[in-house]
């Protein structure tokens, strides 16, 4: 008899707060199809349950919030998204194209590079451990930050700083992210969840309908989508198709796996 694997995403209720924990510390909480479904269903639960007023998203362990896509799963021929079309429409990790009315706090407990930073970009509030790092290193691998990172980083940070992060692929510290206004609070690792829960409580104490309406207005959410993002997602789709089918997109991961410098051909 085989052992049942642990859930890829843990859900815990604390009063009016729903805590969703990516539970793959052995894979640095990288996103596979199970994580996609677990986070997506968690957001659906939060959006439809009137007793849930705030969502906290975090990662298990103290090394990584989320290491992005599970490239080892891809190498094994596994899909990173579910078969269900409605669930696929939620975007990467069931999260980045899944706007809900309830506020979302990212409690970033370690490295949040690539897809991890894209999860933070899609959240409303970010509380980070002082060990956290953020960045979009995709250009170092011959690909692009296709889960909203390429346009959200430019929306949320000063343009010149955003372009530096996007084009160099180099990470920034939690303190630098705080100075830039990308992070709301930086605390020690041991204080992270207490700080996130305290912040959630400061939101949850307010009138829930007013909080949710305020978020929808600020984000432009209507009928489960952000219409102003549509043009960005369409451009993202077109550019992704070009870049991800290029020779450089194959060379980047290969060079990384072989622990050598990539040889770019611009084709």
PDB file of C-alpha atoms in Angstrom:
ATOM      1  CA  UNK A   1       0.000   0.000   0.000  1.00  0.00           C
ATOM      2  CA  UNK A   2       1.383   3.402  -0.974  1.00  0.00           C
ATOM      3  CA  UNK A   3       1.377   6.328   1.398  1.00  0.00           C
ATOM      4  CA  UNK A   4      -0.981   9.181   0.573  1.00  0.00           C
ATOM      5  CA  UNK A   5       1.082  12.280  -0.277  1.00  0.00           C
ATOM      6  CA  UNK A   6       0.467  15.342   1.885  1.00  0.00           C
ATOM      7  CA  UNK A   7      -1.759  18.087   0.455  1.00  0.00           C
ATOM      8  CA  UNK A   8       0.122  20.451  -1.854  1.00  0.00           C
ATOM      9  CA  UNK A   9      -1.698  23.381  -0.226  1.00  0.00           C
ATOM     10  CA  UNK A  10      -2.803  23.513   3.411  1.00  0.00           C
ATOM     11  CA  UNK A  11      -5.858  25.577   4.380  1.00  0.00           C
ATOM     12  CA  UNK A  12      -6.324  26.826   7.937  1.00  0.00           C
ATOM     13  CA  UNK A  13      -9.024  29.073   9.370  1.00  0.00           C
ATOM     14  CA  UNK A  14      -8.209  31.536  12.134  1.00  0.00           C
ATOM     15  CA  UNK A  15     -11.305  33.533  12.869  1.00  0.00           C
ATOM     16  CA  UNK A  16     -12.102  35.542   9.758  1.00  0.00           C
ATOM     17  CA  UNK A  17      -8.713  34.765   8.182  1.00  0.00           C
ATOM     18  CA  UNK A  18      -7.959  31.915   5.750  1.00  0.00           C
ATOM     19  CA  UNK A  19      -4.290  30.887   5.652  1.00  0.00           C
ATOM     20  CA  UNK A  20      -3.188  29.057   2.492  1.00  0.00           C
ATOM     21  CA  UNK A  21       0.246  27.428   2.767  1.00  0.00           C
ATOM     22  CA  UNK A  22       2.075  26.014  -0.254  1.00  0.00           C
ATOM     23  CA  UNK A  23       3.180  22.714   1.263  1.00  0.00           C
ATOM     24  CA  UNK A  24       6.088  21.506  -0.859  1.00  0.00           C
ATOM     25  CA  UNK A  25       9.167  22.535   1.150  1.00  0.00           C
ATOM     26  CA  UNK A  26      11.184  19.676  -0.376  1.00  0.00           C
ATOM     27  CA  UNK A  27      10.732  21.408  -3.752  1.00  0.00           C
ATOM     28  CA  UNK A  28      11.144  24.949  -2.343  1.00  0.00           C
ATOM     29  CA  UNK A  29       7.359  25.260  -2.682  1.00  0.00           C
ATOM     30  CA  UNK A  30       7.568  25.201  -6.470  1.00  0.00           C
ATOM     31  CA  UNK A  31       4.276  25.247  -8.334  1.00  0.00           C
ATOM     32  CA  UNK A  32       2.887  22.092  -9.914  1.00  0.00           C
ATOM     33  CA  UNK A  33      -0.674  21.232 -10.937  1.00  0.00           C
ATOM     34  CA  UNK A  34      -1.641  20.278  -7.378  1.00  0.00           C
ATOM     35  CA  UNK A  35      -0.507  23.665  -6.063  1.00  0.00           C
ATOM     36  CA  UNK A  36      -2.419  25.370  -8.885  1.00  0.00           C
ATOM     37  CA  UNK A  37      -5.640  23.612  -7.897  1.00  0.00           C
ATOM     38  CA  UNK A  38      -5.075  24.022  -4.157  1.00  0.00           C
ATOM     39  CA  UNK A  39      -4.445  27.768  -4.274  1.00  0.00           C
ATOM     40  CA  UNK A  40      -7.177  28.353  -6.848  1.00  0.00           C
ATOM     41  CA  UNK A  41      -9.778  26.456  -4.856  1.00  0.00           C
ATOM     42  CA  UNK A  42      -8.677  28.279  -1.713  1.00  0.00           C
ATOM     43  CA  UNK A  43      -9.319  31.635  -3.363  1.00  0.00           C
ATOM     44  CA  UNK A  44     -12.694  30.399  -4.604  1.00  0.00           C
ATOM     45  CA  UNK A  45     -13.606  29.341  -1.072  1.00  0.00           C
ATOM     46  CA  UNK A  46     -12.562  32.720   0.306  1.00  0.00           C
ATOM     47  CA  UNK A  47     -14.498  34.649  -2.314  1.00  0.00           C
ATOM     48  CA  UNK A  48     -17.757  32.798  -1.687  1.00  0.00           C
ATOM     49  CA  UNK A  49     -17.618  32.411   2.108  1.00  0.00           C
ATOM     50  CA  UNK A  50     -18.918  35.599   3.767  1.00  0.00           C
ATOM     51  CA  UNK A  51     -17.183  34.651   7.030  1.00  0.00           C
ATOM     52  CA  UNK A  52     -13.726  34.865   5.406  1.00  0.00           C
ATOM     53  CA  UNK A  53     -12.533  38.467   5.268  1.00  0.00           C
ATOM     54  CA  UNK A  54      -8.796  38.167   4.546  1.00  0.00           C
ATOM     55  CA  UNK A  55      -6.535  35.563   2.904  1.00  0.00           C
ATOM     56  CA  UNK A  56      -2.886  34.971   3.833  1.00  0.00           C
ATOM     57  CA  UNK A  57      -0.687  33.061   1.367  1.00  0.00           C
ATOM     58  CA  UNK A  58       2.657  31.670   2.519  1.00  0.00           C
ATOM     59  CA  UNK A  59       5.064  28.774   1.988  1.00  0.00           C
ATOM     60  CA  UNK A  60       5.974  25.869   4.234  1.00  0.00           C
ATOM     61  CA  UNK A  61       9.381  25.895   5.901  1.00  0.00           C
ATOM     62  CA  UNK A  62      11.768  28.812   6.180  1.00  0.00           C
ATOM     63  CA  UNK A  63      13.797  28.563   2.970  1.00  0.00           C
ATOM     64  CA  UNK A  64      11.431  29.562   0.195  1.00  0.00           C
ATOM     65  CA  UNK A  65       8.075  31.263  -0.194  1.00  0.00           C
ATOM     66  CA  UNK A  66       7.788  29.897  -3.731  1.00  0.00           C
ATOM     67  CA  UNK A  67      10.529  29.002  -6.206  1.00  0.00           C
ATOM     68  CA  UNK A  68       8.240  29.498  -9.188  1.00  0.00           C
ATOM     69  CA  UNK A  69       7.357  26.740 -11.636  1.00  0.00           C
ATOM     70  CA  UNK A  70       8.419  23.181 -10.808  1.00  0.00           C
ATOM     71  CA  UNK A  71      10.892  22.615 -13.633  1.00  0.00           C
ATOM     72  CA  UNK A  72      11.680  19.115 -12.402  1.00  0.00           C
ATOM     73  CA  UNK A  73       8.016  18.215 -12.831  1.00  0.00           C
ATOM     74  CA  UNK A  74       8.160  19.647 -16.349  1.00  0.00           C
ATOM     75  CA  UNK A  75      11.247  17.546 -17.069  1.00  0.00           C
ATOM     76  CA  UNK A  76       9.284  14.465 -15.980  1.00  0.00           C
ATOM     77  CA  UNK A  77       6.604  15.362 -18.505  1.00  0.00           C
ATOM     78  CA  UNK A  78       4.094  16.580 -15.931  1.00  0.00           C
ATOM     79  CA  UNK A  79       1.722  19.487 -16.521  1.00  0.00           C
ATOM     80  CA  UNK A  80       1.908  22.552 -14.275  1.00  0.00           C
ATOM     81  CA  UNK A  81      -1.787  23.278 -14.733  1.00  0.00           C
ATOM     82  CA  UNK A  82      -4.885  21.103 -14.385  1.00  0.00           C
ATOM     83  CA  UNK A  83      -6.937  19.666 -17.226  1.00  0.00           C
ATOM     84  CA  UNK A  84     -10.045  21.617 -16.184  1.00  0.00           C
ATOM     85  CA  UNK A  85     -10.420  24.684 -18.431  1.00  0.00           C
ATOM     86  CA  UNK A  86     -12.062  26.854 -15.769  1.00  0.00           C
ATOM     87  CA  UNK A  87      -9.231  26.134 -13.353  1.00  0.00           C
ATOM     88  CA  UNK A  88      -6.599  26.851 -16.012  1.00  0.00           C
ATOM     89  CA  UNK A  89      -8.191  30.278 -16.503  1.00  0.00           C
ATOM     90  CA  UNK A  90      -7.014  31.194 -12.973  1.00  0.00           C
ATOM     91  CA  UNK A  91      -3.496  31.588 -14.393  1.00  0.00           C
ATOM     92  CA  UNK A  92      -0.177  30.471 -12.960  1.00  0.00           C
ATOM     93  CA  UNK A  93      -0.527  28.772  -9.559  1.00  0.00           C
ATOM     94  CA  UNK A  94      -4.299  29.206  -9.760  1.00  0.00           C
ATOM     95  CA  UNK A  95      -3.567  32.732  -8.592  1.00  0.00           C
ATOM     96  CA  UNK A  96      -2.169  35.373 -10.937  1.00  0.00           C
ATOM     97  CA  UNK A  97      -5.332  35.781 -13.061  1.00  0.00           C
ATOM     98  CA  UNK A  98      -7.737  35.029 -10.241  1.00  0.00           C
ATOM     99  CA  UNK A  99      -8.774  38.361  -8.689  1.00  0.00           C
ATOM    100  CA  UNK A 100     -11.107  38.106  -5.696  1.00  0.00           C
ATOM    101  CA  UNK A 101     -12.788  40.751  -3.557  1.00  0.00           C
ATOM    102  CA  UNK A 102     -11.198  39.593  -0.299  1.00  0.00           C
ATOM    103  CA  UNK A 103      -7.811  41.189   0.482  1.00  0.00           C
ATOM    104  CA  UNK A 104      -4.785  38.900   0.033  1.00  0.00           C
ATOM    105  CA  UNK A 105      -1.637  39.161   2.134  1.00  0.00           C
ATOM    106  CA  UNK A 106       1.533  37.403   0.969  1.00  0.00           C
ATOM    107  CA  UNK A 107       3.650  36.316   3.954  1.00  0.00           C
ATOM    108  CA  UNK A 108       6.987  35.823   2.205  1.00  0.00           C
ATOM    109  CA  UNK A 109       9.143  33.497   4.292  1.00  0.00           C
ATOM    110  CA  UNK A 110      12.214  33.114   2.080  1.00  0.00           C
ATOM    111  CA  UNK A 111      13.237  33.213  -1.576  1.00  0.00           C
ATOM    112  CA  UNK A 112      10.459  34.471  -3.849  1.00  0.00           C
ATOM    113  CA  UNK A 113      12.126  34.470  -7.238  1.00  0.00           C
ATOM    114  CA  UNK A 114      10.397  34.231 -10.603  1.00  0.00           C
ATOM    115  CA  UNK A 115       6.905  32.878 -10.010  1.00  0.00           C
ATOM    116  CA  UNK A 116       7.263  33.595  -6.292  1.00  0.00           C
ATOM    117  CA  UNK A 117       7.666  37.296  -6.995  1.00  0.00           C
ATOM    118  CA  UNK A 118       4.731  37.073  -9.410  1.00  0.00           C
ATOM    119  CA  UNK A 119       2.554  35.719  -6.588  1.00  0.00           C
ATOM    120  CA  UNK A 120       3.622  38.663  -4.436  1.00  0.00           C
ATOM    121  CA  UNK A 121       2.858  41.070  -7.290  1.00  0.00           C
ATOM    122  CA  UNK A 122      -0.658  39.598  -7.525  1.00  0.00           C
ATOM    123  CA  UNK A 123      -1.248  40.055  -3.770  1.00  0.00           C
ATOM    124  CA  UNK A 124      -2.558  43.202  -2.088  1.00  0.00           C
ATOM    125  CA  UNK A 125      -0.193  43.362   0.882  1.00  0.00           C
ATOM    126  CA  UNK A 126       3.286  41.848   1.328  1.00  0.00           C
ATOM    127  CA  UNK A 127       4.854  41.055   4.705  1.00  0.00           C
ATOM    128  CA  UNK A 128       8.385  39.706   4.294  1.00  0.00           C
ATOM    129  CA  UNK A 129      10.909  37.962   6.502  1.00  0.00           C
ATOM    130  CA  UNK A 130      14.232  39.766   6.605  1.00  0.00           C
ATOM    131  CA  UNK A 131      15.763  36.786   4.781  1.00  0.00           C
ATOM    132  CA  UNK A 132      13.412  37.104   1.796  1.00  0.00           C
ATOM    133  CA  UNK A 133      14.598  37.967  -1.686  1.00  0.00           C
ATOM    134  CA  UNK A 134      12.562  39.040  -4.685  1.00  0.00           C
ATOM    135  CA  UNK A 135      13.412  39.007  -8.370  1.00  0.00           C
ATOM    136  CA  UNK A 136      12.494  38.030 -11.907  1.00  0.00           C
ATOM    137  CA  UNK A 137      15.502  36.036 -13.178  1.00  0.00           C
ATOM    138  CA  UNK A 138      13.751  34.666 -16.260  1.00  0.00           C
ATOM    139  CA  UNK A 139      15.919  36.616 -18.726  1.00  0.00           C
ATOM    140  CA  UNK A 140      18.928  34.710 -17.388  1.00  0.00           C
ATOM    141  CA  UNK A 141      17.236  31.510 -18.592  1.00  0.00           C
ATOM    142  CA  UNK A 142      16.161  32.714 -22.039  1.00  0.00           C
ATOM    143  CA  UNK A 143      12.508  33.184 -21.073  1.00  0.00           C
ATOM    144  CA  UNK A 144      10.277  35.978 -19.732  1.00  0.00           C
ATOM    145  CA  UNK A 145       8.249  36.607 -16.580  1.00  0.00           C
ATOM    146  CA  UNK A 146       5.037  35.410 -18.219  1.00  0.00           C
ATOM    147  CA  UNK A 147       2.801  35.122 -15.130  1.00  0.00           C
ATOM    148  CA  UNK A 148       2.138  38.846 -14.950  1.00  0.00           C
ATOM    149  CA  UNK A 149       5.578  39.828 -13.714  1.00  0.00           C
ATOM    150  CA  UNK A 150       6.685  41.655 -16.850  1.00  0.00           C
ATOM    151  CA  UNK A 151       3.868  44.207 -16.641  1.00  0.00           C
ATOM    152  CA  UNK A 152       3.003  44.213 -12.926  1.00  0.00           C
ATOM    153  CA  UNK A 153       6.555  45.057 -11.855  1.00  0.00           C
ATOM    154  CA  UNK A 154       6.349  48.188 -14.032  1.00  0.00           C
ATOM    155  CA  UNK A 155       2.936  49.063 -12.580  1.00  0.00           C
ATOM    156  CA  UNK A 156       3.997  48.713  -8.957  1.00  0.00           C
ATOM    157  CA  UNK A 157       7.517  50.146  -8.881  1.00  0.00           C
ATOM    158  CA  UNK A 158       9.175  53.282 -10.291  1.00  0.00           C
ATOM    159  CA  UNK A 159       9.778  52.623 -13.968  1.00  0.00           C
ATOM    160  CA  UNK A 160      13.571  52.789 -13.944  1.00  0.00           C
ATOM    161  CA  UNK A 161      13.820  50.481 -10.933  1.00  0.00           C
ATOM    162  CA  UNK A 162      11.311  48.066 -12.445  1.00  0.00           C
ATOM    163  CA  UNK A 163      13.284  47.924 -15.680  1.00  0.00           C
ATOM    164  CA  UNK A 164      16.491  47.225 -13.763  1.00  0.00           C
ATOM    165  CA  UNK A 165      14.888  44.276 -11.977  1.00  0.00           C
ATOM    166  CA  UNK A 166      13.206  43.004 -15.140  1.00  0.00           C
ATOM    167  CA  UNK A 167      16.156  43.369 -17.534  1.00  0.00           C
ATOM    168  CA  UNK A 168      19.089  42.353 -15.305  1.00  0.00           C
ATOM    169  CA  UNK A 169      17.262  39.466 -13.643  1.00  0.00           C
ATOM    170  CA  UNK A 170      19.117  40.291 -10.427  1.00  0.00           C
ATOM    171  CA  UNK A 171      17.363  39.866  -7.049  1.00  0.00           C
ATOM    172  CA  UNK A 172      16.691  42.495  -4.399  1.00  0.00           C
ATOM    173  CA  UNK A 173      16.619  42.081  -0.638  1.00  0.00           C
ATOM    174  CA  UNK A 174      13.559  42.406   1.545  1.00  0.00           C
ATOM    175  CA  UNK A 175      14.869  45.725   2.890  1.00  0.00           C
ATOM    176  CA  UNK A 176      15.340  47.095  -0.636  1.00  0.00           C
ATOM    177  CA  UNK A 177      11.812  45.930  -1.508  1.00  0.00           C
ATOM    178  CA  UNK A 178      10.531  47.752   1.583  1.00  0.00           C
ATOM    179  CA  UNK A 179      12.363  50.943   0.602  1.00  0.00           C
ATOM    180  CA  UNK A 180      10.771  50.744  -2.860  1.00  0.00           C
ATOM    181  CA  UNK A 181       7.266  50.306  -1.452  1.00  0.00           C
ATOM    182  CA  UNK A 182       6.931  46.771  -2.824  1.00  0.00           C
ATOM    183  CA  UNK A 183       6.799  45.329   0.698  1.00  0.00           C
ATOM    184  CA  UNK A 184       4.669  46.696   3.544  1.00  0.00           C
ATOM    185  CA  UNK A 185       6.637  45.301   6.488  1.00  0.00           C
ATOM    186  CA  UNK A 186       9.917  43.446   7.065  1.00  0.00           C
ATOM    187  CA  UNK A 187      10.177  41.351  10.212  1.00  0.00           C
ATOM    188  CA  UNK A 188      12.312  38.498  11.496  1.00  0.00           C
ATOM    189  CA  UNK A 189      11.541  35.007  10.264  1.00  0.00           C
ATOM    190  CA  UNK A 190      10.172  34.009  13.669  1.00  0.00           C
ATOM    191  CA  UNK A 191       7.764  36.966  13.701  1.00  0.00           C
ATOM    192  CA  UNK A 192       6.489  36.626  10.140  1.00  0.00           C
ATOM    193  CA  UNK A 193       3.192  34.794  10.605  1.00  0.00           C
ATOM    194  CA  UNK A 194       2.308  36.719  13.746  1.00  0.00           C
ATOM    195  CA  UNK A 195       2.894  39.960  11.835  1.00  0.00           C
ATOM    196  CA  UNK A 196       0.811  38.776   8.865  1.00  0.00           C
ATOM    197  CA  UNK A 197      -2.043  37.618  11.117  1.00  0.00           C
ATOM    198  CA  UNK A 198      -1.933  40.911  13.023  1.00  0.00           C
ATOM    199  CA  UNK A 199      -2.111  42.842   9.729  1.00  0.00           C
ATOM    200  CA  UNK A 200      -5.009  40.650   8.587  1.00  0.00           C
ATOM    201  CA  UNK A 201      -6.810  41.400  11.846  1.00  0.00           C
ATOM    202  CA  UNK A 202      -6.457  45.134  11.257  1.00  0.00           C
ATOM    203  CA  UNK A 203      -8.312  44.624   7.961  1.00  0.00           C
ATOM    204  CA  UNK A 204     -10.826  42.049   9.189  1.00  0.00           C
ATOM    205  CA  UNK A 205     -12.051  44.324  11.995  1.00  0.00           C
ATOM    206  CA  UNK A 206     -13.480  46.704   9.387  1.00  0.00           C
ATOM    207  CA  UNK A 207     -16.843  46.435   7.620  1.00  0.00           C
ATOM    208  CA  UNK A 208     -16.325  43.540   5.156  1.00  0.00           C
ATOM    209  CA  UNK A 209     -18.551  44.818   2.347  1.00  0.00           C
ATOM    210  CA  UNK A 210     -16.834  48.215   2.455  1.00  0.00           C
ATOM    211  CA  UNK A 211     -13.384  46.597   2.414  1.00  0.00           C
ATOM    212  CA  UNK A 212     -14.290  44.387  -0.541  1.00  0.00           C
ATOM    213  CA  UNK A 213     -15.864  47.226  -2.522  1.00  0.00           C
ATOM    214  CA  UNK A 214     -12.799  49.365  -1.854  1.00  0.00           C
ATOM    215  CA  UNK A 215     -10.523  46.645  -3.212  1.00  0.00           C
ATOM    216  CA  UNK A 216     -12.671  46.141  -6.319  1.00  0.00           C
ATOM    217  CA  UNK A 217     -12.607  49.867  -7.068  1.00  0.00           C
ATOM    218  CA  UNK A 218      -8.867  50.196  -6.472  1.00  0.00           C
ATOM    219  CA  UNK A 219      -8.035  47.148  -8.599  1.00  0.00           C
ATOM    220  CA  UNK A 220     -10.730  47.602 -11.235  1.00  0.00           C
ATOM    221  CA  UNK A 221     -12.231  44.173 -10.486  1.00  0.00           C
ATOM    222  CA  UNK A 222     -15.594  43.455 -12.102  1.00  0.00           C
ATOM    223  CA  UNK A 223     -17.160  40.055 -12.708  1.00  0.00           C
ATOM    224  CA  UNK A 224     -14.028  38.232 -11.627  1.00  0.00           C
ATOM    225  CA  UNK A 225     -11.596  40.004 -13.953  1.00  0.00           C
ATOM    226  CA  UNK A 226      -9.550  43.174 -14.275  1.00  0.00           C
ATOM    227  CA  UNK A 227     -10.477  44.565 -17.667  1.00  0.00           C
ATOM    228  CA  UNK A 228      -7.532  46.982 -17.796  1.00  0.00           C
ATOM    229  CA  UNK A 229      -5.161  43.988 -17.676  1.00  0.00           C
ATOM    230  CA  UNK A 230      -6.631  42.364 -20.788  1.00  0.00           C
ATOM    231  CA  UNK A 231      -4.338  44.141 -23.240  1.00  0.00           C
ATOM    232  CA  UNK A 232      -1.288  43.256 -21.126  1.00  0.00           C
ATOM    233  CA  UNK A 233      -2.265  39.585 -21.000  1.00  0.00           C
ATOM    234  CA  UNK A 234      -2.787  39.537 -24.774  1.00  0.00           C
ATOM    235  CA  UNK A 235       0.643  41.068 -25.381  1.00  0.00           C
ATOM    236  CA  UNK A 236       2.050  38.639 -22.815  1.00  0.00           C
ATOM    237  CA  UNK A 237       0.529  35.730 -24.764  1.00  0.00           C
ATOM    238  CA  UNK A 238       2.000  36.862 -28.074  1.00  0.00           C
ATOM    239  CA  UNK A 239       5.482  37.509 -26.692  1.00  0.00           C
ATOM    240  CA  UNK A 240       5.501  34.271 -24.697  1.00  0.00           C
ATOM    241  CA  UNK A 241       4.695  32.289 -27.836  1.00  0.00           C
ATOM    242  CA  UNK A 242       7.702  33.837 -29.603  1.00  0.00           C
ATOM    243  CA  UNK A 243      10.206  33.619 -26.758  1.00  0.00           C
ATOM    244  CA  UNK A 244       9.352  30.214 -25.335  1.00  0.00           C
ATOM    245  CA  UNK A 245       9.699  28.518 -28.745  1.00  0.00           C
ATOM    246  CA  UNK A 246      13.110  30.068 -29.416  1.00  0.00           C
ATOM    247  CA  UNK A 247      16.502  28.364 -29.405  1.00  0.00           C
ATOM    248  CA  UNK A 248      17.552  30.633 -26.543  1.00  0.00           C
ATOM    249  CA  UNK A 249      14.645  29.387 -24.414  1.00  0.00           C
ATOM    250  CA  UNK A 250      15.993  25.860 -24.846  1.00  0.00           C
ATOM    251  CA  UNK A 251      19.576  26.931 -24.234  1.00  0.00           C
ATOM    252  CA  UNK A 252      18.901  28.752 -20.961  1.00  0.00           C
ATOM    253  CA  UNK A 253      17.548  25.815 -18.912  1.00  0.00           C
ATOM    254  CA  UNK A 254      20.066  23.462 -20.537  1.00  0.00           C
ATOM    255  CA  UNK A 255      22.986  25.689 -19.542  1.00  0.00           C
ATOM    256  CA  UNK A 256      21.571  26.042 -16.038  1.00  0.00           C
ATOM    257  CA  UNK A 257      21.279  22.265 -15.660  1.00  0.00           C
ATOM    258  CA  UNK A 258      24.821  21.814 -17.004  1.00  0.00           C
ATOM    259  CA  UNK A 259      26.152  24.561 -14.706  1.00  0.00           C
ATOM    260  CA  UNK A 260      27.697  26.627 -17.491  1.00  0.00           C
ATOM    261  CA  UNK A 261      27.200  30.042 -19.020  1.00  0.00           C
ATOM    262  CA  UNK A 262      24.524  30.083 -21.752  1.00  0.00           C
ATOM    263  CA  UNK A 263      25.441  30.826 -25.349  1.00  0.00           C
ATOM    264  CA  UNK A 264      22.730  33.125 -26.687  1.00  0.00           C
ATOM    265  CA  UNK A 265      21.916  33.223 -30.391  1.00  0.00           C
ATOM    266  CA  UNK A 266      19.019  35.711 -30.396  1.00  0.00           C
ATOM    267  CA  UNK A 267      16.897  33.209 -32.296  1.00  0.00           C
TER     268      UNK A 267
END
